[in-house]
Amino acid sequence: MPVVQKPDISAHKDLFLYRLRHSASHIMAQAVVELFPDVKLGIGPPIEDGFYYDFDTPHTFTPDDLARIEEKMRNIIAEDAAFVREEKSREEAVRLLQDRNERYKLEILSDIPADEPVTFYTSGRFTDLCEGPHVEHTGEVRHFKLLKVSGAYWRGVETNPMLQRIYGTAFETEEELRAYLRRVEEAEKRDHRKLGAELGLFGFFEEAGAGLAFYYPKGATLLRQLEEWMYGEHLRRGYEPLRTPHMLKTDFWKLSGHLDHYRDAMFFIKDMEGGSADAPIPGISYGVKPMNCPGHVLVYRSQTRSYRDLPIRYFEFGTVYRDERGGTMRGLLRVRGFTQDDAHIFCTPEQYEEEVSACLDFCFHTLDTFGFDYYVGLKTRPDDKLGSDEIWDMAEGGLEKVLKDRGVPFFYGHKDATFYGPKVDFIVRDSLGRDWQGSTVQLDFNLPERFGMEYVDAHGEARRPVMIHRAILGSFERFIGLLVEEFNGAFPLWLAPVQVRVLPLTDELNDYAAGVRGQLQEAGFRVELDDRSEKLGKKIRDGTVQKIPYLVVIGKREAESGKVAVRSYFDGDLGAMELSQLSARMKDEVERKLARRKD
RNA sequence: GCCCACAUAGCUCAGUUGGUUAGAGCGCGUCCUUGGUAAGGACGAGGUCACCGGUUCAAAUCCGGUUGUGGGCUCCA
C-alpha cells in the first residue's frame, strides 16, 4: 500500500537547499525594505518548493515590482555579504525591533520560549530576527525566481491584518530551477479544470452559481462507472443502501448540533410562513443537508435494535450542499454541491476497532486500485466541539490504537477534526501539489448520545451504540478531479467515457464501420464512430487528443479480411487483429482494472 | 469571507493614448476531396465586448458596484 510520509519541511533545516531558500527569503526581504522603506516585516520561511516573505505596507505589489525586487536581489547577491549569526539579550532585541517599529517581529520575539536563544542574522546592511540557519554568503543564492504575490493573514488568523506575501523559489543550479518551472508548466496542463473542458467532462455556469458542477455526457458516464463499482464494493462488505431526503426540518439540525456548529456552511430554505434563509423559523423551516448522518440516524432509530443486528452498515451516495465561502472553490476539488460515498456504521463498543480497521482496508483497496500516493492523518478535537473531553479522549485513543496496531504511518492534525468526533483522513495530492482530503473515517460517541440511540444487549439492557462515519472516495466530485489529474485525462479502460472509437478510412466504409461499432457495443463497450469525411491522420489525431484508449481503423483491407486495425493510446499501432481478439484484450483490461500512466 | 489580478465568438487569444461596419486560429455548417496511422481545401454562420450604473460629444477601452474565474490566506469531502 503506497502510504507515503507527509513531507515535513522543518525536518530538513540543515539541508543546503533549506538554508539556501531561507537565505533567498532573507535577501528578498532586504530588497523589499530597501525599495519600500516603510514596510513592516512578517515572517519569511522556506517552504516545500521555495520560500515566501510577508510584508505589511500600504503599497500594493505588482508584477513590475517583482521584477524590480529581483533586480535588487541580484545586486545584494553580487555584494556577497556574509550571513552573520548573533545572539542578543531579550532587552537588546526588543530595543532593536522597537527602534525599527517592527510590531510583527516583536510579537514573534515575545513568543520565543525563555530558554531559547534570541538570534539575529545580519547580511550586509540588513539585520533580521531569525532562527536560521542560512548559507554562508548571499552570493551562494544564484538561481532564484519570484513567482507571485498574494494576501495572507498575519499568523494565519482571519481577524488579523492581511499582509502581502511574495512567493519565490530558489535552487542550487540553473538546470534545477528551469526543470522546476517546466514541471509546474507540465502540471498546469493536467489541471482537471483544463482537461475537464478539453475532454468534455464537466463545466460550471456563472448563471447557475459558483461551485455547482454540471457533468456533461462523458463526465456523467465516468461518474456512473465509479458509482456502479463502489456500489458493488459496498454490498460485498456487508453495507446496505439507503436513500434519504435532501432537506430536513431546521429543528432536527438543531438536535443534531449542526445548527450550532455547522450553521455557517448550511443553506436554509424559506418556508411558507415567511421565514428566510437568514432567519429560519424553528419547527417549520428546512435546512438543506450538509451531511447525511442525521438522516441515517433516523433510519437506525426507526425500530428497536438488538445487539444481534449490529454492526449495521448503511451507505448512501448522498448529495450534500455546503455554503463554502466565495474564493474557496476550485474546480471539482472544492464545490458547494457534492455527492459523498457516505456510510454510517452503528456497532457496539466492542466492535468498533474491527469496524474501523475494515474501513481502513476499504480505503487502502480503493486508493490502491488507482495507484494513488497518499498519506494518513489523525485529526483531533477542534475548539468548537460537541461533548466532553472524556468522550474525545476515548474516541481519539480508539483511532490512534487502530492505526498503531496496524502499523500505518500517520501524522497528527491537531484540532482538525469535525465537531462530533476525531477522524482518520487519507490525503491525496493534486497535480499542482495541493493536498486534498479524500477518504475519511470518523469515530463518534457524541451523536449517539445526542440522538438517544440505543440497542438491546444480551441481558436485555438498553445500551448506547458507537457510530462510525466514513467516506471512501470522499466525494465523487473531488475524486474525479483527482483522477483526471492523476491519469492526465487518459483514464483506465474500465472508467474511460469512450473506450474505443471506430475510424472508417473512407466514406464508402461508413456503413461497414457502423456494423463494427454495433458489434463492439454488443460486446458491452462504450464506442464512438468517427464517420466524418476527414483523412485518417486527422481522425487519429483527434482520437489521440481526446485520449481514447483504443482507435480501430477500418479500411478496405480490414473490410475484406474481417479484421480490424487497432491503435492503442499507450502502445501505439497494434496492427490487424480479429475483432474477438480486441474484445478479449479489452475485457481483460477492464476486469483487471489496469491503471497505466503515460509518463 | 479577505488580499491581488482577470472577464472580447463554443474554445484559445489579438484589439495601439476612449473615435466609423470588433479580428485571427481551432471548433461548428455547406460544398469539394475518399485520402492507410497526430491537423486536406473552399465558402459561410457565430460576439447586447460578463452584468448593472456612472463620467464623456463618444466607452470593449475610464470610474463604481454585482456576478463569475484565477493565484494565495482562512475554512473544509
XYZ file of C-alpha atoms in Angstrom, chain A:
599
model
C 0.000 0.000 0.000
C 1.595 3.257 -1.110
C 1.042 5.209 2.082
C 3.709 7.859 1.994
C 5.038 10.095 4.728
C 3.687 13.582 4.777
C 6.576 15.856 3.830
C 7.829 17.852 6.786
C 9.917 20.736 5.600
C 11.148 21.831 9.037
C 12.784 18.417 9.493
C 15.314 19.445 6.860
C 16.693 22.533 8.488
C 20.274 21.645 7.917
C 19.894 20.701 4.281
C 21.633 23.097 1.977
C 18.502 23.687 -0.088
C 16.563 24.659 3.033
C 19.230 27.145 4.050
C 19.521 28.402 0.503
C 15.824 29.185 0.299
C 15.725 30.660 3.747
C 18.559 32.915 2.701
C 16.821 33.826 -0.537
C 13.800 34.843 1.507
C 16.087 36.995 3.627
C 17.632 38.631 0.603
C 14.192 39.319 -0.797
C 13.193 40.992 2.452
C 16.285 43.171 2.292
C 15.496 44.130 -1.288
C 11.926 44.994 -0.386
C 12.983 47.044 2.631
C 15.454 48.974 0.516
C 12.904 49.646 -2.210
C 9.970 50.297 0.117
C 11.425 51.657 3.370
C 8.081 51.788 5.167
C 7.369 48.032 5.035
C 6.985 46.061 8.228
C 8.287 42.520 8.137
C 6.196 39.464 8.924
C 7.648 36.008 8.575
C 9.722 34.556 5.759
C 10.230 30.800 5.870
C 11.349 28.280 3.283
C 8.506 26.063 2.090
C 8.318 22.849 0.141
C 9.070 24.288 -3.289
C 10.605 27.601 -2.381
C 10.069 30.385 0.101
C 7.968 33.423 0.871
C 8.064 36.552 2.968
C 5.148 38.526 4.372
C 5.150 42.320 4.286
C 2.866 44.976 5.649
C 2.850 48.117 3.516
C 0.286 50.490 2.063
C 1.906 49.932 -1.316
C 0.384 47.131 -3.379
C 2.975 44.919 -5.002
C 2.601 44.457 -8.742
C 4.309 42.067 -11.164
C 6.512 45.011 -12.163
C 7.589 45.342 -8.561
C 8.609 41.684 -8.571
C 10.988 42.386 -11.439
C 12.431 45.382 -9.571
C 12.805 43.355 -6.401
C 14.553 40.576 -8.299
C 16.935 43.127 -9.760
C 17.665 44.499 -6.307
C 18.207 40.973 -5.027
C 20.803 40.378 -7.716
C 22.672 43.453 -6.533
C 22.613 42.209 -2.953
C 23.799 38.804 -4.084
C 26.617 40.430 -6.038
C 27.789 42.088 -2.827
C 28.328 38.578 -1.484
C 27.947 39.660 2.148
C 28.362 37.053 4.867
C 25.375 35.921 6.917
C 26.423 36.620 10.481
C 24.578 34.984 13.358
C 24.375 36.941 16.568
C 22.730 36.100 19.856
C 21.174 39.024 21.673
C 19.576 39.521 25.026
C 15.848 40.000 25.043
C 16.166 43.612 26.141
C 18.555 44.358 23.342
C 16.301 42.581 20.862
C 13.230 44.483 21.983
C 15.083 47.783 21.736
C 16.333 46.995 18.278
C 12.941 45.984 16.966
C 11.174 48.863 18.686
C 13.583 51.302 17.077
C 12.556 49.954 13.722
C 8.926 49.766 14.746
C 8.737 46.111 13.710
C 5.494 45.211 15.503
C 5.196 41.754 13.961
C 8.762 40.845 14.782
C 8.175 41.996 18.355
C 5.245 39.638 18.532
C 7.399 36.776 17.321
C 10.080 37.718 19.832
C 7.640 37.611 22.727
C 6.662 34.096 21.681
C 10.190 32.706 21.761
C 10.397 30.443 24.843
C 12.509 31.859 27.657
C 15.025 29.026 27.485
C 15.720 29.514 23.799
C 18.312 31.946 22.484
C 17.231 35.023 20.560
C 19.222 35.192 17.365
C 19.620 37.752 14.648
C 21.155 37.292 11.259
C 22.929 40.118 9.518
C 23.968 40.191 5.915
C 25.493 43.453 4.792
C 23.129 46.326 5.656
C 20.254 44.078 6.681
C 19.538 42.519 10.060
C 16.576 40.317 10.823
C 15.280 38.434 13.831
C 15.732 34.902 12.628
C 16.278 31.397 13.873
C 18.401 30.445 10.874
C 20.263 28.639 9.618
C 21.455 30.364 6.471
C 24.114 29.816 3.854
C 27.491 31.437 4.351
C 27.234 34.308 1.888
C 24.483 35.997 -0.114
C 26.483 35.145 -3.217
C 25.506 31.499 -2.869
C 21.938 32.321 -3.814
C 22.194 32.412 -7.569
C 19.301 30.595 -9.144
C 16.040 32.025 -7.928
C 12.814 33.483 -9.219
C 9.984 35.442 -7.639
C 6.719 33.818 -8.589
C 3.634 35.520 -7.276
C 2.195 37.870 -4.729
C -0.884 37.252 -2.649
C -2.607 38.213 0.556
C -2.062 36.330 3.794
C -3.403 36.999 7.261
C -0.813 37.716 9.908
C -0.219 34.390 11.626
C -2.931 32.865 9.504
C -5.638 34.294 11.715
C -8.608 35.702 9.904
C -9.171 38.587 12.272
C -5.572 39.769 11.964
C -4.427 42.307 9.385
C -3.782 40.996 5.917
C -0.193 41.164 4.799
C 1.199 40.834 1.313
C 3.070 37.636 0.695
C 5.637 37.322 -2.056
C 6.439 33.782 -3.137
C 9.637 32.731 -4.810
C 11.773 29.711 -5.336
C 15.481 29.007 -5.413
C 17.620 26.060 -6.453
C 21.250 25.092 -6.318
C 21.601 25.082 -10.085
C 20.037 26.858 -13.009
C 19.069 23.499 -14.515
C 17.130 22.544 -11.402
C 15.356 25.876 -11.369
C 14.432 25.529 -15.020
C 13.351 21.931 -14.514
C 11.118 23.033 -11.658
C 9.473 25.751 -13.721
C 8.978 23.263 -16.533
C 7.430 20.809 -14.093
C 4.964 23.426 -12.930
C 4.092 24.183 -16.523
C 3.504 20.487 -17.215
C 1.401 20.194 -14.078
C -0.753 23.067 -15.235
C -1.555 21.097 -18.371
C -3.010 18.274 -16.315
C -5.141 20.609 -14.265
C -8.527 18.876 -14.104
C -10.309 22.144 -14.863
C -8.456 22.439 -18.148
C -8.758 18.763 -19.033
C -12.365 18.691 -17.882
C -13.192 21.285 -20.512
C -10.996 19.776 -23.235
C -12.364 16.287 -22.759
C -15.936 17.461 -22.350
C -16.334 16.027 -18.855
C -17.939 18.791 -16.820
C -18.468 22.504 -16.524
C -19.737 25.328 -14.370
C -22.100 28.135 -15.236
C -21.969 31.660 -13.986
C -25.747 31.832 -14.239
C -26.172 28.664 -12.171
C -23.869 29.619 -9.339
C -20.332 29.094 -8.155
C -19.303 25.636 -7.029
C -22.183 23.847 -8.729
C -20.830 21.282 -11.159
C -22.614 20.061 -14.275
C -21.490 16.704 -15.599
C -21.591 16.514 -19.371
C -22.308 13.139 -21.028
C -18.693 11.974 -20.881
C -18.259 13.096 -17.280
C -21.574 11.563 -16.279
C -20.506 8.295 -17.903
C -17.277 8.278 -15.939
C -19.211 9.093 -12.771
C -21.601 6.250 -13.448
C -18.766 3.724 -13.753
C -17.369 4.845 -10.424
C -20.775 4.677 -8.792
C -21.522 1.189 -10.037
C -18.150 -0.079 -8.938
C -18.401 1.495 -5.485
C -21.966 0.266 -5.051
C -20.780 -3.279 -5.543
C -17.797 -2.782 -3.253
C -20.187 -1.711 -0.503
C -22.589 -4.608 -0.925
C -19.681 -7.031 -0.838
C -18.611 -5.622 2.522
C -21.971 -6.003 4.164
C -23.310 -2.499 3.696
C -26.998 -1.828 3.000
C -28.160 1.017 0.783
C -30.226 3.946 1.977
C -31.781 6.899 0.267
C -32.598 9.928 2.394
C -34.074 13.401 1.694
C -32.100 16.460 0.703
C -33.671 18.686 3.339
C -34.794 18.214 6.891
C -36.550 20.448 9.388
C -34.339 23.085 10.953
C -35.357 21.746 14.364
C -33.725 18.469 13.550
C -30.489 20.217 12.601
C -30.718 21.891 15.992
C -30.913 18.496 17.654
C -28.032 17.099 15.629
C -25.826 20.018 16.650
C -25.386 21.227 13.081
C -27.338 24.413 13.708
C -24.939 25.366 16.480
C -21.707 24.046 14.999
C -22.183 23.980 11.247
C -24.728 26.684 10.524
C -22.401 28.940 8.537
C -21.984 26.255 5.935
C -25.691 25.448 5.624
C -28.336 26.558 3.170
C -31.798 27.146 4.566
C -34.983 27.048 2.619
C -37.632 29.653 3.079
C -40.885 28.266 4.380
C -44.455 29.223 3.504
C -44.901 31.244 6.671
C -42.268 33.789 5.773
C -39.119 32.517 7.403
C -35.969 33.177 5.463
C -32.536 31.830 4.932
C -31.216 34.341 7.443
C -33.924 33.701 9.985
C -35.039 30.107 9.791
C -38.074 29.537 11.928
C -37.655 26.550 14.219
C -40.272 23.928 13.654
C -41.360 24.976 10.225
C -38.314 25.877 8.163
C -35.909 23.500 6.464
C -32.193 23.118 6.130
C -30.574 21.508 3.087
C -28.395 18.675 4.288
C -24.680 19.416 4.573
C -24.168 15.867 5.869
C -26.036 12.618 5.638
C -25.550 11.384 9.198
C -28.691 12.745 10.855
C -30.846 11.132 8.186
C -29.155 7.797 8.697
C -29.670 8.090 12.427
C -33.412 8.430 11.858
C -33.434 5.172 9.949
C -31.462 3.491 12.731
C -33.965 4.738 15.290
C -36.941 3.570 13.227
C -37.010 0.296 15.113
C -35.692 -1.300 18.259
C -32.225 -2.634 17.598
C -30.725 -5.738 19.134
C -27.032 -6.409 19.660
C -27.671 -9.265 17.239
C -28.326 -6.690 14.485
C -25.019 -4.938 14.957
C -22.978 -3.841 13.245
C -25.445 -2.119 10.942
C -23.725 -0.526 7.963
C -25.802 1.978 5.996
C -24.411 3.607 2.869
C -25.735 6.263 0.571
C -24.315 8.200 -2.341
C -25.734 11.255 -0.687
C -25.645 14.669 -2.297
C -24.979 17.436 0.179
C -24.739 21.201 -0.130
C -22.431 23.428 1.824
C -22.231 27.183 1.562
C -18.496 27.315 1.031
C -17.157 30.819 1.208
C -16.594 32.583 -2.069
C -12.987 32.367 -3.125
C -12.519 28.866 -1.764
C -13.988 26.932 -4.657
C -11.633 25.195 -7.043
C -12.977 23.220 -9.986
C -14.317 19.878 -8.854
C -11.945 19.723 -5.902
C -13.931 22.169 -3.815
C -17.579 22.718 -4.698
C -20.812 23.691 -2.995
C -22.842 20.695 -4.082
C -21.258 17.266 -3.987
C -22.096 13.630 -3.575
C -20.363 11.667 -0.873
C -19.962 7.916 -0.905
C -21.112 8.170 2.651
C -21.766 5.460 5.198
C -22.570 5.174 8.863
C -21.764 2.113 10.851
C -23.589 1.518 14.101
C -21.919 -1.007 16.361
C -21.165 -1.988 19.929
C -18.204 -0.557 21.819
C -16.578 -3.977 21.469
C -16.900 -3.915 17.700
C -15.675 -0.524 16.649
C -11.973 -1.326 16.422
C -12.610 -4.086 13.976
C -15.026 -1.905 12.008
C -12.586 0.992 11.829
C -9.941 -1.422 10.696
C -12.204 -2.757 7.957
C -12.876 0.809 6.846
C -9.152 1.435 6.558
C -8.866 -1.673 4.397
C -11.651 -0.353 2.212
C -9.739 2.918 1.818
C -6.452 1.192 1.029
C -8.087 -1.073 -1.500
C -9.856 1.774 -3.250
C -6.923 4.169 -3.453
C -4.565 1.351 -4.427
C -6.856 0.370 -7.283
C -5.826 3.626 -8.936
C -2.281 3.679 -7.637
C -2.606 6.951 -5.790
C 0.081 8.042 -3.356
C -1.500 9.270 -0.154
C -0.769 9.993 3.433
C -2.803 9.363 6.511
C -3.601 11.832 9.242
C -5.250 11.532 12.637
C -7.312 14.668 13.222
C -8.075 15.552 16.806
C -10.710 17.598 18.662
C -11.323 21.157 17.454
C -12.083 24.068 19.770
C -15.711 24.205 18.715
C -16.794 20.692 19.577
C -19.634 18.605 20.879
C -19.370 16.531 24.047
C -16.952 16.078 26.913
C -13.190 15.684 26.874
C -13.564 12.190 28.355
C -15.524 11.092 25.327
C -12.975 12.676 22.993
C -10.111 11.021 24.841
C -11.789 7.692 24.267
C -12.515 8.286 20.590
C -9.096 9.732 19.746
C -7.427 6.924 21.675
C -9.500 4.372 19.806
C -8.456 5.607 16.382
C -4.855 6.002 17.404
C -4.787 2.432 18.656
C -6.129 1.006 15.407
C -3.571 2.961 13.376
C -0.699 1.903 15.623
C -1.820 -1.727 15.837
C -1.848 -1.876 12.079
C 1.436 -0.062 11.727
C 0.025 2.595 9.431
C 2.368 5.580 9.211
C 0.385 8.688 10.046
C 0.706 12.278 11.205
C -1.343 14.249 13.714
C -3.644 17.037 12.590
C -4.305 18.777 15.847
C -7.682 20.462 16.277
C -8.541 19.396 12.767
C -11.437 17.024 13.403
C -15.074 17.738 12.762
C -17.283 18.834 15.657
C -18.681 15.421 16.632
C -15.621 13.196 16.589
C -11.969 12.586 15.660
C -11.112 11.169 12.278
C -8.547 9.398 10.183
C -8.129 11.184 6.868
C -6.484 9.993 3.694
C -4.842 12.815 1.817
C -4.147 12.865 -1.897
C -2.089 15.491 -3.651
C -3.255 17.174 -6.862
C -1.078 17.891 -9.878
C -0.085 21.294 -8.520
C 0.988 19.842 -5.196
C -2.016 20.845 -3.169
C -3.386 18.440 -0.572
C -6.956 17.195 -0.597
C -8.773 15.039 1.854
C -10.291 12.013 0.210
C -11.206 9.096 2.412
C -12.227 9.782 5.968
C -13.094 7.522 8.884
C -14.645 9.261 11.873
C -15.355 7.794 15.256
C -18.330 9.326 17.014
C -19.538 8.785 20.584
C -21.402 12.089 20.628
C -24.242 11.867 18.138
C -25.485 8.509 19.504
C -25.768 10.285 22.845
C -27.407 13.336 21.410
C -29.908 11.371 19.367
C -30.607 8.984 22.235
C -29.737 5.945 20.124
C -29.931 2.533 21.725
C -29.695 -1.170 21.194
C -30.666 -4.020 23.481
C -27.776 -6.095 24.750
C -27.682 -9.816 25.620
C -29.068 -9.091 29.060
C -31.998 -7.121 27.758
C -30.427 -3.842 28.852
C -30.515 -0.701 26.706
C -27.040 0.323 25.593
C -25.541 3.101 23.521
C -24.129 2.152 20.123
C -20.956 3.652 18.681
C -21.204 5.404 15.339
C -18.583 5.466 12.600
C -18.897 7.995 9.793
C -16.866 7.216 6.742
C -16.442 8.061 3.089
C -14.036 6.201 0.848
C -13.768 8.365 -2.240
C -14.677 11.345 -0.085
C -16.884 12.820 -2.712
C -17.347 11.771 -6.298
C -16.589 15.310 -7.433
C -13.282 15.633 -5.674
C -12.298 12.096 -6.523
C -12.986 12.590 -10.203
C -10.985 15.810 -10.130
C -8.043 13.967 -8.602
C -8.500 11.081 -11.008
C -8.328 13.379 -14.021
C -5.050 14.828 -12.790
C -3.574 11.504 -11.697
C -4.161 9.990 -15.145
C -3.739 13.187 -17.105
C -7.178 12.540 -18.610
C -6.169 9.130 -20.002
C -8.402 7.016 -17.792
C -8.090 3.312 -17.134
C -10.173 1.461 -19.701
C -12.863 0.459 -17.212
C -13.555 4.131 -16.464
C -12.966 5.748 -19.857
C -16.120 7.511 -21.059
C -15.364 6.340 -24.591
C -13.383 3.117 -24.630
C -12.973 2.678 -28.340
C -13.584 4.788 -31.438
C -14.089 3.334 -34.895
C -12.390 5.203 -37.740
C -13.509 4.330 -41.264
C -10.843 5.229 -43.806
C -13.290 6.477 -46.423
C -16.981 7.351 -46.534
C -17.719 4.181 -48.501
C -16.742 2.204 -45.408
C -19.028 4.121 -43.038
C -21.771 1.506 -43.131
C -19.365 -1.338 -42.567
C -17.721 0.619 -39.727
C -21.136 1.230 -38.195
C -21.503 -2.535 -38.138
C -18.203 -2.871 -36.279
C -19.344 -0.247 -33.822
C -22.531 -2.261 -33.314
C -20.559 -5.400 -32.574
C -18.364 -3.613 -30.047
C -21.438 -2.140 -28.391
C -22.972 -5.600 -28.329
C -19.820 -6.794 -26.565
C -20.508 -4.229 -23.868
C -18.078 -1.441 -24.741
C -18.627 2.282 -24.943
C -17.987 3.083 -28.589
C -17.968 6.081 -30.895
C -17.892 6.178 -34.691
C -15.944 8.927 -36.448
C -17.669 8.988 -39.851
C -16.596 12.470 -40.865
C -15.096 12.924 -44.330
C -11.691 13.532 -42.837
C -8.373 11.893 -43.574
C -7.252 9.068 -41.327
C -4.418 11.169 -39.915
C -6.911 13.735 -38.728
C -9.134 11.114 -37.122
C -6.159 9.528 -35.368
C -5.052 12.866 -34.096
C -8.481 13.818 -32.785
C -8.899 10.441 -31.115
C -5.481 10.719 -29.518
C -6.056 14.253 -28.299
C -9.263 13.007 -26.695
C -7.140 10.275 -25.068
C -9.418 7.499 -26.234
C -7.859 4.167 -25.183
C -8.441 2.286 -28.458
C -8.819 3.503 -32.011
C -9.991 0.980 -34.575
C -9.172 1.700 -38.200
C -11.437 0.240 -40.855
C -10.026 0.314 -44.400
C -10.680 -1.792 -47.434
C -8.174 -4.394 -46.223
C -9.980 -4.794 -42.914
C -13.404 -4.869 -44.510
C -12.244 -7.673 -46.821
C -10.412 -9.712 -44.210
C -12.990 -9.120 -41.490
C -10.243 -7.860 -39.191
C -9.674 -4.508 -37.514
C -6.504 -2.416 -37.331
C -6.044 -1.377 -33.709
C -4.189 1.547 -32.242
C -3.774 1.835 -28.504
C -3.317 5.131 -26.690
C -0.495 3.643 -24.662
C 1.082 1.165 -27.077
C 0.555 2.760 -30.477
C -0.200 0.735 -33.604
C -1.025 -2.868 -32.705
C -1.668 -3.975 -36.284
C -4.580 -6.022 -37.593
C -6.469 -8.471 -35.430
C -9.791 -10.238 -35.214
C -12.488 -8.205 -33.517
C -12.811 -11.008 -30.982
C -9.127 -10.616 -30.111
C -9.552 -6.917 -29.443
C -12.666 -7.634 -27.467
C -10.851 -10.178 -25.306
C -7.943 -7.837 -24.749
C -10.251 -5.021 -23.676
C -12.355 -7.267 -21.454
C -9.237 -8.443 -19.683
C -8.043 -4.878 -19.220
C -11.398 -3.841 -17.811
C -11.573 -6.776 -15.443
C -8.094 -6.224 -14.098
C -8.836 -2.516 -13.778
C -5.461 -1.907 -15.353
C -4.288 1.581 -14.430
C -1.468 2.822 -16.656
C 0.164 6.208 -16.892
C 1.964 7.602 -19.878
C 4.892 9.228 -18.121
